[in-house]
Amino acid sequence: QVQLVESGGGLVQAGGSLRLSCAASGRTFSSYAMGWFRQAPGKERAFVARISRSGGTTVYADSVKGRFTISRDNAKNTVYLQMNSLIPEDTAVYYCAADGAQYRESVTTVRSYDYWGQGTQVTVSS
């Protein structure tokens, strides 16, 4: 089992940047692919980005491609989401998640992840 704790959220003006962090407990962090999701008020939780166990492969939602970067440091048991050129539509609670499966038919659905953090609020003002 792994526990996840997000940090780094806050209020930022449009065009600004934020870096989210997600710290994982346990000694098996490198055995999990990691993802970021977000949930805006009144909307379903939506996929943002995913990174493979080694960090060599990343996947992004079209809405954030070119603006957000996911990365991980397995020595620090931490995954990051660098968010640049933020827009008001990026306002949401951001969640990190861990996927312990060896294979997933889909990596962009909520059901593809086994463990979740509590979320961190990101608010982008216009």
PDB file of C-alpha atoms in Angstrom:
ATOM      1  CA  GLN A   1       0.000   0.000   0.000  1.00  0.00           C
ATOM      2  CA  VAL A   2       1.131   3.549  -0.640  1.00  0.00           C
ATOM      3  CA  GLN A   3      -0.012   6.838   0.843  1.00  0.00           C
ATOM      4  CA  LEU A   4       0.085   9.994  -1.243  1.00  0.00           C
ATOM      5  CA  VAL A   5       0.213  13.607  -0.075  1.00  0.00           C
ATOM      6  CA  GLU A   6      -0.065  16.485  -2.553  1.00  0.00           C
ATOM      7  CA  SER A   7       1.246  20.002  -2.005  1.00  0.00           C
ATOM      8  CA  GLY A   8       1.997  23.146  -3.949  1.00  0.00           C
ATOM      9  CA  GLY A   9      -1.474  24.319  -4.866  1.00  0.00           C
ATOM     10  CA  GLY A  10      -2.602  27.898  -4.506  1.00  0.00           C
ATOM     11  CA  LEU A  11      -3.934  30.997  -6.203  1.00  0.00           C
ATOM     12  CA  VAL A  12      -2.175  32.250  -9.322  1.00  0.00           C
ATOM     13  CA  GLN A  13      -2.971  34.736 -12.061  1.00  0.00           C
ATOM     14  CA  ALA A  14      -3.596  33.598 -15.606  1.00  0.00           C
ATOM     15  CA  GLY A  15      -0.312  33.087 -17.409  1.00  0.00           C
ATOM     16  CA  GLY A  16       1.469  32.143 -14.222  1.00  0.00           C
ATOM     17  CA  SER A  17       3.022  28.887 -13.079  1.00  0.00           C
ATOM     18  CA  LEU A  18       2.732  26.446 -10.220  1.00  0.00           C
ATOM     19  CA  ARG A  19       4.579  23.257  -9.335  1.00  0.00           C
ATOM     20  CA  LEU A  20       2.644  20.529  -7.591  1.00  0.00           C
ATOM     21  CA  SER A  21       4.378  17.808  -5.628  1.00  0.00           C
ATOM     22  CA  CYS A  22       3.104  14.443  -4.487  1.00  0.00           C
ATOM     23  CA  ALA A  23       5.074  12.626  -1.813  1.00  0.00           C
ATOM     24  CA  ALA A  24       4.581   8.883  -1.487  1.00  0.00           C
ATOM     25  CA  SER A  25       5.174   6.713   1.537  1.00  0.00           C
ATOM     26  CA  GLY A  26       6.721   3.287   1.372  1.00  0.00           C
ATOM     27  CA  ARG A  27       9.789   1.787  -0.229  1.00  0.00           C
ATOM     28  CA  THR A  28       8.156   0.620  -3.461  1.00  0.00           C
ATOM     29  CA  PHE A  29       7.429   3.962  -5.108  1.00  0.00           C
ATOM     30  CA  SER A  30       9.353   3.003  -8.219  1.00  0.00           C
ATOM     31  CA  SER A  31       7.011   0.061  -8.783  1.00  0.00           C
ATOM     32  CA  TYR A  32       4.069   2.405  -9.417  1.00  0.00           C
ATOM     33  CA  ALA A  33       3.206   4.390 -12.475  1.00  0.00           C
ATOM     34  CA  MET A  34       1.925   7.767 -11.315  1.00  0.00           C
ATOM     35  CA  GLY A  35      -0.781  10.039 -12.581  1.00  0.00           C
ATOM     36  CA  TRP A  36      -2.313  13.443 -11.991  1.00  0.00           C
ATOM     37  CA  PHE A  37      -6.035  14.108 -12.263  1.00  0.00           C
ATOM     38  CA  ARG A  38      -8.138  17.177 -11.602  1.00  0.00           C
ATOM     39  CA  GLN A  39     -11.718  17.845 -10.645  1.00  0.00           C
ATOM     40  CA  ALA A  40     -13.457  21.159 -11.179  1.00  0.00           C
ATOM     41  CA  PRO A  41     -16.685  22.025  -9.319  1.00  0.00           C
ATOM     42  CA  GLY A  42     -19.623  20.157 -10.775  1.00  0.00           C
ATOM     43  CA  LYS A  43     -17.456  18.089 -13.108  1.00  0.00           C
ATOM     44  CA  GLU A  44     -16.071  14.580 -13.096  1.00  0.00           C
ATOM     45  CA  ARG A  45     -12.481  13.856 -12.186  1.00  0.00           C
ATOM     46  CA  ALA A  46     -10.408  14.143 -15.352  1.00  0.00           C
ATOM     47  CA  PHE A  47      -7.035  12.781 -16.419  1.00  0.00           C
ATOM     48  CA  VAL A  48      -4.174  15.273 -16.670  1.00  0.00           C
ATOM     49  CA  ALA A  49      -0.903  13.356 -17.009  1.00  0.00           C
ATOM     50  CA  ARG A  50       0.824  10.064 -16.323  1.00  0.00           C
ATOM     51  CA  ILE A  51       4.431   8.946 -15.955  1.00  0.00           C
ATOM     52  CA  SER A  52       5.818   5.431 -16.133  1.00  0.00           C
ATOM     53  CA  ARG A  53       7.735   3.705 -13.347  1.00  0.00           C
ATOM     54  CA  SER A  54      11.109   4.723 -14.678  1.00  0.00           C
ATOM     55  CA  GLY A  55       9.995   8.137 -15.832  1.00  0.00           C
ATOM     56  CA  GLY A  56      10.802   7.321 -19.419  1.00  0.00           C
ATOM     57  CA  THR A  57       7.260   7.531 -20.757  1.00  0.00           C
ATOM     58  CA  THR A  58       4.719  10.278 -20.229  1.00  0.00           C
ATOM     59  CA  VAL A  59       1.145  10.815 -21.380  1.00  0.00           C
ATOM     60  CA  TYR A  60      -0.810  14.081 -21.318  1.00  0.00           C
ATOM     61  CA  ALA A  61      -4.359  15.194 -21.804  1.00  0.00           C
ATOM     62  CA  ASP A  62      -4.719  17.323 -24.915  1.00  0.00           C
ATOM     63  CA  SER A  63      -5.877  20.263 -22.812  1.00  0.00           C
ATOM     64  CA  VAL A  64      -2.532  20.514 -20.998  1.00  0.00           C
ATOM     65  CA  LYS A  65      -0.096  19.279 -23.628  1.00  0.00           C
ATOM     66  CA  GLY A  66       2.726  21.760 -24.095  1.00  0.00           C
ATOM     67  CA  ARG A  67       1.913  23.610 -20.855  1.00  0.00           C
ATOM     68  CA  PHE A  68       2.241  20.951 -18.143  1.00  0.00           C
ATOM     69  CA  THR A  69       5.141  18.606 -17.444  1.00  0.00           C
ATOM     70  CA  ILE A  70       5.028  15.541 -15.240  1.00  0.00           C
ATOM     71  CA  SER A  71       8.239  14.205 -13.713  1.00  0.00           C
ATOM     72  CA  ARG A  72       9.337  11.982 -10.860  1.00  0.00           C
ATOM     73  CA  ASP A  73      12.263  11.468  -8.539  1.00  0.00           C
ATOM     74  CA  ASN A  74      12.262   7.865  -7.369  1.00  0.00           C
ATOM     75  CA  ALA A  75      15.034   8.557  -4.848  1.00  0.00           C
ATOM     76  CA  LYS A  76      12.743  11.090  -3.165  1.00  0.00           C
ATOM     77  CA  ASN A  77       9.499   9.112  -3.634  1.00  0.00           C
ATOM     78  CA  THR A  78       7.985  12.173  -5.265  1.00  0.00           C
ATOM     79  CA  VAL A  79       6.126  12.983  -8.464  1.00  0.00           C
ATOM     80  CA  TYR A  80       5.771  16.532  -9.753  1.00  0.00           C
ATOM     81  CA  LEU A  81       3.469  18.463 -12.042  1.00  0.00           C
ATOM     82  CA  GLN A  82       4.945  21.655 -13.433  1.00  0.00           C
ATOM     83  CA  MET A  83       2.117  23.834 -14.715  1.00  0.00           C
ATOM     84  CA  ASN A  84       2.934  26.796 -16.948  1.00  0.00           C
ATOM     85  CA  SER A  85       0.784  29.260 -18.885  1.00  0.00           C
ATOM     86  CA  LEU A  86      -2.096  28.608 -16.555  1.00  0.00           C
ATOM     87  CA  ILE A  87      -5.591  29.589 -17.623  1.00  0.00           C
ATOM     88  CA  PRO A  88      -8.783  29.946 -15.564  1.00  0.00           C
ATOM     89  CA  GLU A  89     -10.034  26.646 -16.972  1.00  0.00           C
ATOM     90  CA  ASP A  90      -7.208  24.918 -15.090  1.00  0.00           C
ATOM     91  CA  THR A  91      -8.907  25.769 -11.790  1.00  0.00           C
ATOM     92  CA  ALA A  92      -9.625  22.514  -9.968  1.00  0.00           C
ATOM     93  CA  VAL A  93      -8.618  20.248  -7.151  1.00  0.00           C
ATOM     94  CA  TYR A  94      -5.585  18.300  -8.352  1.00  0.00           C
ATOM     95  CA  TYR A  95      -5.056  14.707  -7.260  1.00  0.00           C
ATOM     96  CA  CYS A  96      -2.102  12.413  -7.663  1.00  0.00           C
ATOM     97  CA  ALA A  97      -2.662   8.695  -8.031  1.00  0.00           C
ATOM     98  CA  ALA A  98      -0.627   5.500  -8.126  1.00  0.00           C
ATOM     99  CA  ASP A  99      -1.101   2.567 -10.492  1.00  0.00           C
ATOM    100  CA  GLY A 100       0.412  -0.724  -9.350  1.00  0.00           C
ATOM    101  CA  ALA A 101      -0.707  -2.888 -12.246  1.00  0.00           C
ATOM    102  CA  GLN A 102       1.757  -4.355 -14.722  1.00  0.00           C
ATOM    103  CA  TYR A 103      -0.574  -3.573 -17.612  1.00  0.00           C
ATOM    104  CA  ARG A 104      -3.604  -1.375 -18.134  1.00  0.00           C
ATOM    105  CA  GLU A 105      -5.712  -1.276 -21.229  1.00  0.00           C
ATOM    106  CA  SER A 106      -6.323   2.391 -20.459  1.00  0.00           C
ATOM    107  CA  VAL A 107      -4.153   4.701 -18.370  1.00  0.00           C
ATOM    108  CA  THR A 108      -6.401   7.757 -18.429  1.00  0.00           C
ATOM    109  CA  THR A 109      -9.362   6.551 -16.381  1.00  0.00           C
ATOM    110  CA  VAL A 110      -9.920   6.897 -12.653  1.00  0.00           C
ATOM    111  CA  ARG A 111     -10.356   3.122 -12.382  1.00  0.00           C
ATOM    112  CA  SER A 112      -6.813   2.570 -13.655  1.00  0.00           C
ATOM    113  CA  TYR A 113      -5.323   3.841 -10.381  1.00  0.00           C
ATOM    114  CA  ASP A 114      -5.200   2.075  -7.052  1.00  0.00           C
ATOM    115  CA  TYR A 115      -4.277   4.812  -4.584  1.00  0.00           C
ATOM    116  CA  TRP A 116      -5.170   8.488  -4.347  1.00  0.00           C
ATOM    117  CA  GLY A 117      -4.051  11.536  -2.463  1.00  0.00           C
ATOM    118  CA  GLN A 118      -6.380  13.989  -0.749  1.00  0.00           C
ATOM    119  CA  GLY A 119      -5.982  16.672  -3.404  1.00  0.00           C
ATOM    120  CA  THR A 120      -4.659  20.215  -3.558  1.00  0.00           C
ATOM    121  CA  GLN A 121      -6.609  23.242  -4.766  1.00  0.00           C
ATOM    122  CA  VAL A 122      -5.374  25.229  -7.750  1.00  0.00           C
ATOM    123  CA  THR A 123      -7.166  28.466  -8.558  1.00  0.00           C
ATOM    124  CA  VAL A 124      -6.296  30.533 -11.615  1.00  0.00           C
ATOM    125  CA  SER A 125      -7.680  34.064 -11.680  1.00  0.00           C
ATOM    126  CA  SER A 126      -8.325  35.964 -14.900  1.00  0.00           C
TER     127      SER A 126
END
